[in-house]
Amino acid sequence: MEEWGGKSYFKLEFVSNPKTLVKNWKEKGGKVVHLTMYGLNLTEKVSELAQINVPLLVIVGSEKVEGWYYYNADYNIAVSNQPHSEVSALAIFLDRIYKGEELNISFSDARLLIIPKERGKEVVRRE
Ligand SMILES: C[S@@+](CC[C@H](N)C(=O)[O-])C[C@H]1O[C@@H](n2cnc3c(N)ncnc32)[C@H](O)[C@@H]1O
């Protein structure tokens, strides 16, 4: 983020108790989406999800995901019912929710700026 920007969009935090995070999120009125290949297909639910106008917490697993998350999430959503990587599940989910608009975001706090080119590389450094 120091070089490529996005500090107003992203915040990284380690939490020791993710269940408390989920409970607090819901208590404050937010909604929780759990991405899982066992859920309802994103294509069926994307219109409903895109209309949610409260903060959305998206849960993506790594190794074993406890059943608790399946029962406490407001939505269990599958990016197809095939297993794939957590990164691709999250990326496809966000792309559908944002209707592709995230591809047009540029971060005003970026120090490095890429000048798009058909061939080659051009990067400008701003101080
Ligand atoms: C590689 S999977 C591992 C799942 C884990 N081994 C388990 O027992 O639940 C990692 C994460 O990617 C996400 N994921 C994988 N395939 C998915 C799919 N088809 N739809 C939505 N999310 C998916 C889920 O969040 C899952 O927890």
PDB file of C-alpha atoms and ligand atoms in Angstrom:
ATOM      1  CA  MET A   1       0.000   0.000   0.000  1.00  0.00           C
ATOM      2  CA  GLU A   2       2.968   2.327   0.591  1.00  0.00           C
ATOM      3  CA  GLU A   3       3.891   2.149  -3.096  1.00  0.00           C
ATOM      4  CA  TRP A   4       0.634   1.316  -4.862  1.00  0.00           C
ATOM      5  CA  GLY A   5      -1.797   3.208  -2.622  1.00  0.00           C
ATOM      6  CA  GLY A   6      -5.274   2.285  -1.389  1.00  0.00           C
ATOM      7  CA  LYS A   7      -4.953   3.147   2.293  1.00  0.00           C
ATOM      8  CA  SER A   8      -8.438   4.670   2.298  1.00  0.00           C
ATOM      9  CA  TYR A   9      -9.856   1.418   0.827  1.00  0.00           C
ATOM     10  CA  PHE A  10      -7.967  -1.290   2.689  1.00  0.00           C
ATOM     11  CA  LYS A  11      -7.268  -1.956   6.322  1.00  0.00           C
ATOM     12  CA  LEU A  12      -5.356  -5.046   7.474  1.00  0.00           C
ATOM     13  CA  GLU A  13      -5.860  -6.378  10.948  1.00  0.00           C
ATOM     14  CA  PHE A  14      -5.164  -9.683  12.709  1.00  0.00           C
ATOM     15  CA  VAL A  15      -7.963 -10.743  15.041  1.00  0.00           C
ATOM     16  CA  SER A  16      -7.554 -13.401  17.709  1.00  0.00           C
ATOM     17  CA  ASN A  17     -11.245 -14.292  17.839  1.00  0.00           C
ATOM     18  CA  PRO A  18     -12.981 -14.226  14.426  1.00  0.00           C
ATOM     19  CA  LYS A  19     -16.294 -15.430  15.916  1.00  0.00           C
ATOM     20  CA  THR A  20     -16.437 -12.309  18.089  1.00  0.00           C
ATOM     21  CA  LEU A  21     -15.779 -10.232  14.974  1.00  0.00           C
ATOM     22  CA  VAL A  22     -18.753 -11.892  13.229  1.00  0.00           C
ATOM     23  CA  LYS A  23     -21.045 -11.452  16.271  1.00  0.00           C
ATOM     24  CA  ASN A  24     -20.090  -7.786  16.720  1.00  0.00           C
ATOM     25  CA  TRP A  25     -20.504  -7.134  13.005  1.00  0.00           C
ATOM     26  CA  LYS A  26     -24.068  -8.465  13.075  1.00  0.00           C
ATOM     27  CA  GLU A  27     -24.923  -6.695  16.326  1.00  0.00           C
ATOM     28  CA  LYS A  28     -23.920  -3.402  14.690  1.00  0.00           C
ATOM     29  CA  GLY A  29     -26.327  -4.099  11.811  1.00  0.00           C
ATOM     30  CA  GLY A  30     -23.852  -5.430   9.223  1.00  0.00           C
ATOM     31  CA  LYS A  31     -24.442  -8.530   7.102  1.00  0.00           C
ATOM     32  CA  VAL A  32     -22.166 -11.535   6.777  1.00  0.00           C
ATOM     33  CA  VAL A  33     -21.459 -13.492   3.600  1.00  0.00           C
ATOM     34  CA  HIS A  34     -19.557 -16.772   3.849  1.00  0.00           C
ATOM     35  CA  LEU A  35     -18.029 -17.977   0.583  1.00  0.00           C
ATOM     36  CA  THR A  36     -18.291 -21.745   0.292  1.00  0.00           C
ATOM     37  CA  MET A  37     -18.715 -24.175  -2.582  1.00  0.00           C
ATOM     38  CA  TYR A  38     -21.607 -25.738  -0.611  1.00  0.00           C
ATOM     39  CA  GLY A  39     -23.657 -22.518  -0.652  1.00  0.00           C
ATOM     40  CA  LEU A  40     -26.209 -21.074  -3.061  1.00  0.00           C
ATOM     41  CA  ASN A  41     -24.735 -20.106  -6.402  1.00  0.00           C
ATOM     42  CA  LEU A  42     -23.654 -16.472  -6.665  1.00  0.00           C
ATOM     43  CA  THR A  43     -25.437 -16.082  -9.997  1.00  0.00           C
ATOM     44  CA  GLU A  44     -28.809 -16.673  -8.242  1.00  0.00           C
ATOM     45  CA  LYS A  45     -28.109 -14.312  -5.329  1.00  0.00           C
ATOM     46  CA  VAL A  46     -25.976 -11.520  -6.803  1.00  0.00           C
ATOM     47  CA  SER A  47     -28.876  -9.054  -7.384  1.00  0.00           C
ATOM     48  CA  GLU A  48     -30.063  -9.457  -3.783  1.00  0.00           C
ATOM     49  CA  LEU A  49     -26.517  -9.121  -2.401  1.00  0.00           C
ATOM     50  CA  ALA A  50     -25.727  -6.050  -4.518  1.00  0.00           C
ATOM     51  CA  GLN A  51     -28.715  -4.263  -2.927  1.00  0.00           C
ATOM     52  CA  ILE A  52     -27.482  -4.674   0.645  1.00  0.00           C
ATOM     53  CA  ASN A  53     -26.762  -1.188   1.892  1.00  0.00           C
ATOM     54  CA  VAL A  54     -25.181  -2.033   5.232  1.00  0.00           C
ATOM     55  CA  PRO A  55     -21.495  -2.995   5.716  1.00  0.00           C
ATOM     56  CA  LEU A  56     -20.751  -6.476   4.363  1.00  0.00           C
ATOM     57  CA  LEU A  57     -18.295  -8.841   6.028  1.00  0.00           C
ATOM     58  CA  VAL A  58     -17.039 -11.521   3.616  1.00  0.00           C
ATOM     59  CA  ILE A  59     -15.663 -14.718   5.145  1.00  0.00           C
ATOM     60  CA  VAL A  60     -13.234 -16.785   3.077  1.00  0.00           C
ATOM     61  CA  GLY A  61     -11.790 -19.960   4.546  1.00  0.00           C
ATOM     62  CA  SER A  62      -8.314 -21.393   4.412  1.00  0.00           C
ATOM     63  CA  GLU A  63      -8.169 -24.890   5.913  1.00  0.00           C
ATOM     64  CA  LYS A  64     -11.060 -26.411   7.884  1.00  0.00           C
ATOM     65  CA  VAL A  65     -13.998 -24.003   8.186  1.00  0.00           C
ATOM     66  CA  GLU A  66     -16.077 -24.723  11.303  1.00  0.00           C
ATOM     67  CA  GLY A  67     -19.805 -25.356  10.950  1.00  0.00           C
ATOM     68  CA  TRP A  68     -20.441 -22.344  13.199  1.00  0.00           C
ATOM     69  CA  TYR A  69     -19.694 -20.016  10.268  1.00  0.00           C
ATOM     70  CA  TYR A  70     -22.216 -21.792   8.020  1.00  0.00           C
ATOM     71  CA  TYR A  71     -24.953 -21.225  10.600  1.00  0.00           C
ATOM     72  CA  ASN A  72     -24.048 -17.713  11.665  1.00  0.00           C
ATOM     73  CA  ALA A  73     -23.472 -16.206   8.215  1.00  0.00           C
ATOM     74  CA  ASP A  74     -26.486 -14.427   6.718  1.00  0.00           C
ATOM     75  CA  TYR A  75     -25.595 -15.931   3.336  1.00  0.00           C
ATOM     76  CA  ASN A  76     -23.571 -18.980   2.296  1.00  0.00           C
ATOM     77  CA  ILE A  77     -22.586 -18.203  -1.267  1.00  0.00           C
ATOM     78  CA  ALA A  78     -20.895 -20.432  -3.845  1.00  0.00           C
ATOM     79  CA  VAL A  79     -18.818 -19.079  -6.689  1.00  0.00           C
ATOM     80  CA  SER A  80     -19.930 -22.155  -8.623  1.00  0.00           C
ATOM     81  CA  ASN A  81     -20.224 -25.445  -6.740  1.00  0.00           C
ATOM     82  CA  GLN A  82     -16.677 -26.509  -7.625  1.00  0.00           C
ATOM     83  CA  PRO A  83     -13.735 -26.023  -5.259  1.00  0.00           C
ATOM     84  CA  HIS A  84     -11.177 -23.414  -6.179  1.00  0.00           C
ATOM     85  CA  SER A  85      -8.783 -21.016  -4.530  1.00  0.00           C
ATOM     86  CA  GLU A  86      -9.906 -18.636  -1.789  1.00  0.00           C
ATOM     87  CA  VAL A  87      -8.341 -15.726  -3.647  1.00  0.00           C
ATOM     88  CA  SER A  88     -10.267 -16.431  -6.837  1.00  0.00           C
ATOM     89  CA  ALA A  89     -13.517 -16.966  -4.894  1.00  0.00           C
ATOM     90  CA  LEU A  90     -13.125 -13.557  -3.253  1.00  0.00           C
ATOM     91  CA  ALA A  91     -12.056 -11.824  -6.480  1.00  0.00           C
ATOM     92  CA  ILE A  92     -14.998 -13.164  -8.497  1.00  0.00           C
ATOM     93  CA  PHE A  93     -17.441 -12.375  -5.684  1.00  0.00           C
ATOM     94  CA  LEU A  94     -16.225  -8.753  -5.413  1.00  0.00           C
ATOM     95  CA  ASP A  95     -16.172  -8.334  -9.194  1.00  0.00           C
ATOM     96  CA  ARG A  96     -19.843  -9.364  -9.439  1.00  0.00           C
ATOM     97  CA  ILE A  97     -20.880  -7.201  -6.481  1.00  0.00           C
ATOM     98  CA  TYR A  98     -19.087  -4.132  -7.867  1.00  0.00           C
ATOM     99  CA  LYS A  99     -20.264  -4.942 -11.435  1.00  0.00           C
ATOM    100  CA  GLY A 100     -16.680  -4.643 -12.696  1.00  0.00           C
ATOM    101  CA  GLU A 101     -16.345  -1.014 -11.536  1.00  0.00           C
ATOM    102  CA  GLU A 102     -13.361  -1.915  -9.350  1.00  0.00           C
ATOM    103  CA  LEU A 103     -11.324  -2.180 -12.556  1.00  0.00           C
ATOM    104  CA  ASN A 104     -11.620   1.606 -12.946  1.00  0.00           C
ATOM    105  CA  ILE A 105     -10.413   2.531  -9.459  1.00  0.00           C
ATOM    106  CA  SER A 106      -7.164   4.453  -9.156  1.00  0.00           C
ATOM    107  CA  PHE A 107      -5.716   5.284  -5.763  1.00  0.00           C
ATOM    108  CA  SER A 108      -4.882   8.940  -5.203  1.00  0.00           C
ATOM    109  CA  ASP A 109      -2.269   8.025  -2.562  1.00  0.00           C
ATOM    110  CA  ALA A 110      -0.240   5.776  -4.932  1.00  0.00           C
ATOM    111  CA  ARG A 111       3.452   6.660  -5.273  1.00  0.00           C
ATOM    112  CA  LEU A 112       3.871   4.451  -8.324  1.00  0.00           C
ATOM    113  CA  LEU A 113       1.623   5.051 -11.294  1.00  0.00           C
ATOM    114  CA  ILE A 114       1.500   2.751 -14.312  1.00  0.00           C
ATOM    115  CA  ILE A 115       1.016   4.358 -17.710  1.00  0.00           C
ATOM    116  CA  PRO A 116      -0.978   1.762 -19.667  1.00  0.00           C
ATOM    117  CA  LYS A 117       0.763   0.673 -22.858  1.00  0.00           C
ATOM    118  CA  GLU A 118       0.112  -1.806 -25.615  1.00  0.00           C
ATOM    119  CA  ARG A 119       3.682  -3.090 -25.203  1.00  0.00           C
ATOM    120  CA  GLY A 120       6.458  -2.478 -22.714  1.00  0.00           C
ATOM    121  CA  LYS A 121       6.325  -0.997 -19.231  1.00  0.00           C
ATOM    122  CA  GLU A 122       6.090   2.608 -18.080  1.00  0.00           C
ATOM    123  CA  VAL A 123       5.918   3.501 -14.406  1.00  0.00           C
ATOM    124  CA  VAL A 124       5.972   7.034 -13.027  1.00  0.00           C
ATOM    125  CA  ARG A 125       7.034   7.748  -9.445  1.00  0.00           C
ATOM    126  CA  ARG A 126       5.239  10.567  -7.590  1.00  0.00           C
ATOM    127  CA  GLU A 127       6.679  12.009  -4.392  1.00  0.00           C
TER     128      GLU A 127
HETATM  129  C1  LIG B   1      -9.490 -24.049  -0.925  1.00  0.00           C
HETATM  130  S1  LIG B   1     -10.890 -23.833   0.044  1.00  0.00           S
HETATM  131  C2  LIG B   1     -10.551 -24.878   1.419  1.00  0.00           C
HETATM  132  C3  LIG B   1     -11.788 -25.281   2.192  1.00  0.00           C
HETATM  133  C4  LIG B   1     -11.470 -25.999   3.529  1.00  0.00           C
HETATM  134  N1  LIG B   1     -10.545 -27.056   3.322  1.00  0.00           N
HETATM  135  C5  LIG B   1     -12.714 -26.542   4.219  1.00  0.00           C
HETATM  136  O1  LIG B   1     -12.680 -27.638   4.727  1.00  0.00           O
HETATM  137  O2  LIG B   1     -13.728 -25.846   4.289  1.00  0.00           O
HETATM  138  C6  LIG B   1     -10.630 -22.301   0.810  1.00  0.00           C
HETATM  139  C7  LIG B   1     -11.771 -21.365   0.764  1.00  0.00           C
HETATM  140  O3  LIG B   1     -11.997 -20.939  -0.565  1.00  0.00           O
HETATM  141  C8  LIG B   1     -13.350 -20.562  -0.708  1.00  0.00           C
HETATM  142  N2  LIG B   1     -13.917 -21.317  -1.830  1.00  0.00           N
HETATM  143  C9  LIG B   1     -13.385 -22.378  -2.470  1.00  0.00           C
HETATM  144  N3  LIG B   1     -14.187 -22.803  -3.455  1.00  0.00           N
HETATM  145  C10 LIG B   1     -15.264 -21.987  -3.439  1.00  0.00           C
HETATM  146  C11 LIG B   1     -16.451 -21.895  -4.211  1.00  0.00           C
HETATM  147  N4  LIG B   1     -16.710 -22.718  -5.209  1.00  0.00           N
HETATM  148  N5  LIG B   1     -17.329 -20.928  -3.914  1.00  0.00           N
HETATM  149  C12 LIG B   1     -17.089 -20.051  -2.914  1.00  0.00           C
HETATM  150  N6  LIG B   1     -15.991 -20.083  -2.146  1.00  0.00           N
HETATM  151  C13 LIG B   1     -15.099 -21.031  -2.409  1.00  0.00           C
HETATM  152  C14 LIG B   1     -14.055 -20.871   0.601  1.00  0.00           C
HETATM  153  O4  LIG B   1     -14.173 -19.688   1.371  1.00  0.00           O
HETATM  154  C15 LIG B   1     -13.107 -21.868   1.250  1.00  0.00           C
HETATM  155  O5  LIG B   1     -13.212 -21.852   2.637  1.00  0.00           O
END
